[in-house]
Short mmCIF file of C-alpha atoms in Angstrom, two decimals:
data_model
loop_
_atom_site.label_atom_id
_atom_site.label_comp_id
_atom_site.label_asym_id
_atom_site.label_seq_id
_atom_site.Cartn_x
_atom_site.Cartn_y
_atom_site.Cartn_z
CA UNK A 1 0.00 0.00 0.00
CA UNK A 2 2.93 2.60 0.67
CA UNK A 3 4.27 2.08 -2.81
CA UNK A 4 0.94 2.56 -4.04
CA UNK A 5 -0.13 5.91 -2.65
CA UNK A 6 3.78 7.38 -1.35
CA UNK A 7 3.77 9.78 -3.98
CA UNK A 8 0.32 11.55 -3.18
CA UNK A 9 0.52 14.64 -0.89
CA UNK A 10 -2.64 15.29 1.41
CA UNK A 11 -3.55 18.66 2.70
CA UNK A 12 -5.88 17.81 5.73
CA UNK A 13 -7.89 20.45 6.80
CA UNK A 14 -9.58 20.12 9.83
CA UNK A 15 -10.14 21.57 13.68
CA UNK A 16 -10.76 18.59 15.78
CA UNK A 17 -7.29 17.69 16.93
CA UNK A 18 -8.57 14.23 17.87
CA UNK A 19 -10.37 13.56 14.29
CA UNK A 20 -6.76 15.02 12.40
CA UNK A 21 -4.33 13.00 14.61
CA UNK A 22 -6.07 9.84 14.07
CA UNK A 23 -6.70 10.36 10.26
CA UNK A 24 -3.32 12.06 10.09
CA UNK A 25 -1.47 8.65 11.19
CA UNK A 26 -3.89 6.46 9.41
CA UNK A 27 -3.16 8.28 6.53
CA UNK A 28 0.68 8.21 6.41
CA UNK A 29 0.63 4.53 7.58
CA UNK A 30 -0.78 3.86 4.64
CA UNK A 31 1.97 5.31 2.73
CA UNK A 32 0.71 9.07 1.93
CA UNK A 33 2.59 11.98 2.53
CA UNK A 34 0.46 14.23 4.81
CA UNK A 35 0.11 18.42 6.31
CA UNK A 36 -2.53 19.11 8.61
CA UNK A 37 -3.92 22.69 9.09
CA UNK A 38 -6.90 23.61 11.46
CA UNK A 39 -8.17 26.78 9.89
CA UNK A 40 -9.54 27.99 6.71
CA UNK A 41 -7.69 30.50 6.16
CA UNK A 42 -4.32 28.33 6.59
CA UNK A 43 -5.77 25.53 4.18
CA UNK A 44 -5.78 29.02 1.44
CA UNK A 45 -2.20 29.53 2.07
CA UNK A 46 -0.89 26.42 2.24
CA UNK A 47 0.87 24.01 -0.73
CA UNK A 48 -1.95 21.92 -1.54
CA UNK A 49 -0.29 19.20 -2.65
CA UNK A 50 -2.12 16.37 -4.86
CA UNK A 51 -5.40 16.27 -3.01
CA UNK A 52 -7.16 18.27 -0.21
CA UNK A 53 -9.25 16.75 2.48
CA UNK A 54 -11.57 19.10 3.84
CA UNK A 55 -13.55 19.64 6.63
CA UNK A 56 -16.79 21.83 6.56
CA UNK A 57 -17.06 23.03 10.36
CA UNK A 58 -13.84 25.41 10.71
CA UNK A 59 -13.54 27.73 13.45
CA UNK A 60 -12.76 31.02 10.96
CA UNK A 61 -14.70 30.64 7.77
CA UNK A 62 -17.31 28.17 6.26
CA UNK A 63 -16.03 25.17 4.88
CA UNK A 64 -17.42 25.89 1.53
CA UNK A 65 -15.87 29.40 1.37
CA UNK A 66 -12.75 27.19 1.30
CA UNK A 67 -13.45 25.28 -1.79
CA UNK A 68 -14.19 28.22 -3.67
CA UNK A 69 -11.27 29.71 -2.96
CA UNK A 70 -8.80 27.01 -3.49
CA UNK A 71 -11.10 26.18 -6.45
CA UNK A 72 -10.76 29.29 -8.32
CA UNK A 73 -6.58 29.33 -8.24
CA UNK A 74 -6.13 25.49 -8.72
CA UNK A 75 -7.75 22.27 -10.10
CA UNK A 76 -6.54 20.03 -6.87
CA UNK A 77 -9.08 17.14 -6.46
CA UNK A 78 -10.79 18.35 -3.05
CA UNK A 79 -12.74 15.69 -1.43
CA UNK A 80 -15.42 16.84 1.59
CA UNK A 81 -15.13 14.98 4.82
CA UNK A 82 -17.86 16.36 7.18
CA UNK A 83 -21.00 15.55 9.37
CA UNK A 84 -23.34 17.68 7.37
CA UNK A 85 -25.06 15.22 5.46
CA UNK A 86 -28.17 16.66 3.81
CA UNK A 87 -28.73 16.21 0.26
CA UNK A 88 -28.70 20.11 -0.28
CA UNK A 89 -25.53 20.21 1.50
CA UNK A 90 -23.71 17.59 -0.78
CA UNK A 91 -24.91 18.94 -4.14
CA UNK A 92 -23.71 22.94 -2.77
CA UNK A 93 -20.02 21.26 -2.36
CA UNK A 94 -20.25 19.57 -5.14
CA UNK A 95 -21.02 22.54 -7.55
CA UNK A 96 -18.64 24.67 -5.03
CA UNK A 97 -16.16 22.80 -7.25
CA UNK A 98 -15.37 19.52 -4.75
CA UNK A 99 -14.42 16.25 -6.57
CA UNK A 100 -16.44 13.88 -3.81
CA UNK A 101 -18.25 14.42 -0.63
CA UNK A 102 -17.87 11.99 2.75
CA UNK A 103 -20.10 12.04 5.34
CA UNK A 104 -18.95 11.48 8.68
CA UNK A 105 -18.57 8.64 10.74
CA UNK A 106 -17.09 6.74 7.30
CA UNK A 107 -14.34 4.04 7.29
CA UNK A 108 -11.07 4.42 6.80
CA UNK A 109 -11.00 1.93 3.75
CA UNK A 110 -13.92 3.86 2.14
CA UNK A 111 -12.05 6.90 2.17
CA UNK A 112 -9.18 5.23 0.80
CA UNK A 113 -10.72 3.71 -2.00
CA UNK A 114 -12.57 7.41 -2.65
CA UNK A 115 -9.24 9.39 -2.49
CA UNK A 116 -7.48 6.59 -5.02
CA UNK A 117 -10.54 6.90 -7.29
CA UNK A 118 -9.92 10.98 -7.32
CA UNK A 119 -6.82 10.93 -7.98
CA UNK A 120 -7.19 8.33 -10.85
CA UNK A 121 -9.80 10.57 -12.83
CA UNK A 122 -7.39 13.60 -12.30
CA UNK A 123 -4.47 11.89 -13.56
CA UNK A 124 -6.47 11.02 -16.56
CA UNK A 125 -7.72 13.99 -17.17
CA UNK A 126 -4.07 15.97 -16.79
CA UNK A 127 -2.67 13.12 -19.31
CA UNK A 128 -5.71 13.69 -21.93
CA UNK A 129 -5.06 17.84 -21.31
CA UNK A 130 -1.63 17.54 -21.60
CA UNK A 131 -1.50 15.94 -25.07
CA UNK A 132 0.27 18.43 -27.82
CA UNK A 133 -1.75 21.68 -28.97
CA UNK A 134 -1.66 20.24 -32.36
CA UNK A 135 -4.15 17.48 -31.52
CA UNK A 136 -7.63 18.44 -33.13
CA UNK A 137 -9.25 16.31 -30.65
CA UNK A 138 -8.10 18.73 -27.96
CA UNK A 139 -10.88 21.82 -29.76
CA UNK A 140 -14.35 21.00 -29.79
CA UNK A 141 -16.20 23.58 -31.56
CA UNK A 142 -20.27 24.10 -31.50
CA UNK A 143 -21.36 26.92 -32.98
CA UNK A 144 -19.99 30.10 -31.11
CA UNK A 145 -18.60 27.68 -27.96
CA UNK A 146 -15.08 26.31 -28.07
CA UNK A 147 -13.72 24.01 -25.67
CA UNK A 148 -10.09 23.59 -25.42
CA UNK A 149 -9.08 20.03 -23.14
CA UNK A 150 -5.53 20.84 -23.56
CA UNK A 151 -5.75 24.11 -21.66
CA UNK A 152 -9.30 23.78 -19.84
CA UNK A 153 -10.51 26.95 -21.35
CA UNK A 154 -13.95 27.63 -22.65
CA UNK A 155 -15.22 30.27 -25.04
CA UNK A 156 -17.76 31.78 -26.29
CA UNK A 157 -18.51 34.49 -28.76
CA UNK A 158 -21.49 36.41 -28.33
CA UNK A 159 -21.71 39.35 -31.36
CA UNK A 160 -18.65 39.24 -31.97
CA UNK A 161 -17.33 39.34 -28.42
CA UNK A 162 -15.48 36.40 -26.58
CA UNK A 163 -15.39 35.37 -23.32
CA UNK A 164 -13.88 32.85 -21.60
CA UNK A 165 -15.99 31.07 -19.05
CA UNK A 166 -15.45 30.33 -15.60
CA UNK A 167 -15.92 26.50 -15.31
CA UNK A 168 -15.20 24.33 -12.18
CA UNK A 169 -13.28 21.49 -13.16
CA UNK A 170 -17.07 19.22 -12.59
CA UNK A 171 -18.63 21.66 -14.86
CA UNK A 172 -15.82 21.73 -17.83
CA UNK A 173 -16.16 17.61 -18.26
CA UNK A 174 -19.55 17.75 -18.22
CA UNK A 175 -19.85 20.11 -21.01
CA UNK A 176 -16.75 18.41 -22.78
CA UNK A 177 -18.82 15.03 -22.72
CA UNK A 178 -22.17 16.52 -23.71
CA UNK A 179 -20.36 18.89 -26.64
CA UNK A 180 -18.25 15.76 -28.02
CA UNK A 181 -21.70 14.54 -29.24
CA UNK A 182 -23.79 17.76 -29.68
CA UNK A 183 -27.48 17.43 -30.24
CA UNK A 184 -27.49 13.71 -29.22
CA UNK A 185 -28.45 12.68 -25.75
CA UNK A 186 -26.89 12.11 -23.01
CA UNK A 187 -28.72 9.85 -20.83
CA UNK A 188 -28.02 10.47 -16.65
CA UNK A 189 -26.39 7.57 -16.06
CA UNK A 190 -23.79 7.60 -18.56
CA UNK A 191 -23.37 11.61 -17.54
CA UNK A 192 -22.64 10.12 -13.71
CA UNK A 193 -20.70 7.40 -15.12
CA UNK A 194 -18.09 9.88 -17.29
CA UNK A 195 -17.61 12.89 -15.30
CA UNK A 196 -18.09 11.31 -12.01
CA UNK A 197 -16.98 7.56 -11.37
CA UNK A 198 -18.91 4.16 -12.44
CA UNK A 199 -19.05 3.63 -8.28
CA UNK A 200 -20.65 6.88 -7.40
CA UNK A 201 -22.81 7.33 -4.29
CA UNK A 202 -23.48 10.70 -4.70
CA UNK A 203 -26.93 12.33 -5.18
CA UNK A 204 -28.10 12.26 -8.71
CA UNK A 205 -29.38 15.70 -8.31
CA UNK A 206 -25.78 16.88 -8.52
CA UNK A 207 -26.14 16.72 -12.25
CA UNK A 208 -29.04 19.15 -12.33
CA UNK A 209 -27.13 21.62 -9.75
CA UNK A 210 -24.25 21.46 -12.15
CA UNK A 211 -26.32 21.59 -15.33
CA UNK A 212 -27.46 24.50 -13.27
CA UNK A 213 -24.16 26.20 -12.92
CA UNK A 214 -23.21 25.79 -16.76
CA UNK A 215 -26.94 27.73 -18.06
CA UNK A 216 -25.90 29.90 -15.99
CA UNK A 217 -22.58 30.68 -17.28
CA UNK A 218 -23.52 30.69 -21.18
CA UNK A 219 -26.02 32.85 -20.10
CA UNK A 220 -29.25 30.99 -21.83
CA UNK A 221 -30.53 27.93 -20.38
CA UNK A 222 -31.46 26.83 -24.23
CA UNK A 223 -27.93 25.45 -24.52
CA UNK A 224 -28.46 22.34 -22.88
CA UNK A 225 -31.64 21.04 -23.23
CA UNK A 226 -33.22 18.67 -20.47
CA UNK A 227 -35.12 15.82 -21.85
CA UNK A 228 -37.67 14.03 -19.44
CA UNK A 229 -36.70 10.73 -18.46
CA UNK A 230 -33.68 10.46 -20.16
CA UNK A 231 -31.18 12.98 -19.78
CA UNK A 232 -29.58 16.11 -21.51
CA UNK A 233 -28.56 17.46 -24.60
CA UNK A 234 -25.90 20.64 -25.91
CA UNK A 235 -27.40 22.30 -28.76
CA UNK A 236 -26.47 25.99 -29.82
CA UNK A 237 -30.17 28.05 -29.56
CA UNK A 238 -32.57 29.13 -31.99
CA UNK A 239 -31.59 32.93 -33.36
CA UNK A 240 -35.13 32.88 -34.88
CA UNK A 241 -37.23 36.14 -34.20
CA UNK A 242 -40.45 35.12 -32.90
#
């Protein structure tokens, strides 16, 4: 197991000595490199390392404040460990820009597994953006919206104007998948299966919040279209008058 997960550094963040000091030694006894910080504001400043573990209930600042801020400077897989375990509470981290959500009491092996599962879809996904700008599979173009894997930008140009869009790294995949077969379908499951994990536990309301989030950020909800029962669909909108 040490071989397996030596090379991944944790940032711990949480305030209940007792709860750190246990995980904390778990943790490096089975093989990962680990810094603990109690406060918000340290987990900000701190080298985050190759995943963040993050507790909610801080004694300076929320727990989600923290995820948006590390979220908008880096793409570090941030996984949620907290007692807060209300549906609305998992799908606000989870569009917040966190990678998987824990409720506690959980086992040690479960969080294991979750942390090597995080870790896997990030190292894909740095090895598929990190192929040569000269790969056309890297652009994906529909109609004024241009996605770029190899440097996790998205565009659009309204009249003539473009604007890049502020994506969490949830919200980028899931447009990537639903633009790399535009005006087909995308049923929920394989949506879960492809930007999440083919094991997730999650809420499946997480894909509406971040369905949500993306409307929201092209600015008219007639980009992705939801279709009863099934799932949802990219499509550039009408410009018809009425």
């Amino acid at each position: 197991m040490t071989d397996e997960n030596g090379d991944v550094q944790v940032l711990l963040v949480e305030d209940d000595p007792s709860i750190a000091s246990s995980l904390g030694d778990s943790l490096r006894g089975a093989g990962y490199v680990v810094e603990h910080v109690a406060t918000g504001q340290a987990a900000i400043d701190a080298e985050l390392g190759d995943l963040v573990l993050l507790d909610l209930g801080l004694p300076d600042m929320d727990g989600y404040d923290v995820c948006r801020a590390i979220r908008s400077v880096s793409n570090v897989p941030i996984i949620v460990i907290t007692a807060r375990g209300e549906e609305l509470d998992r799908v606000l981290g989870l569009e917040l820009g966190a990678d998987d959500y824990v409720v506690k009491p959980f086992g040690f092996r479960e969080l294991v597994a979750r942390i090597r599962a995080v870790t896997r879809r990030a190292t894909a996904a740095s090895a598929v953006h990190g192929q040569p700008a000269d790969d056309a599979d890297d652009i994906v173009t529909v109609g004024p919206l241009q996605i770029d894997r190899r440097t996790h930008r998205v565009t659009l140009d309204t009249a003539g104007v473009v604007a890049e869009l502020a994506l969490t790294p949830k919200e980028f995949e899931l447009l990537s998948f639903l633009a790399d077969d535009a005006g087909a379908v995308r049923t929920r499951t394989d949506i879960v299966e492809h930007v999440w994990d083919a094991n997730w536990f999650g809420p499946t309301k997480t894909v509406d919040a971040h369905v949500a989030g993306i409307r929201r950020k092209l600015g008219d909800s007639r980009w992705i279209e939801a279709v009863r029962g099934v799932g949802f669909r990219l499509e550039v909108p009408s410009t018809e008058a009425d």
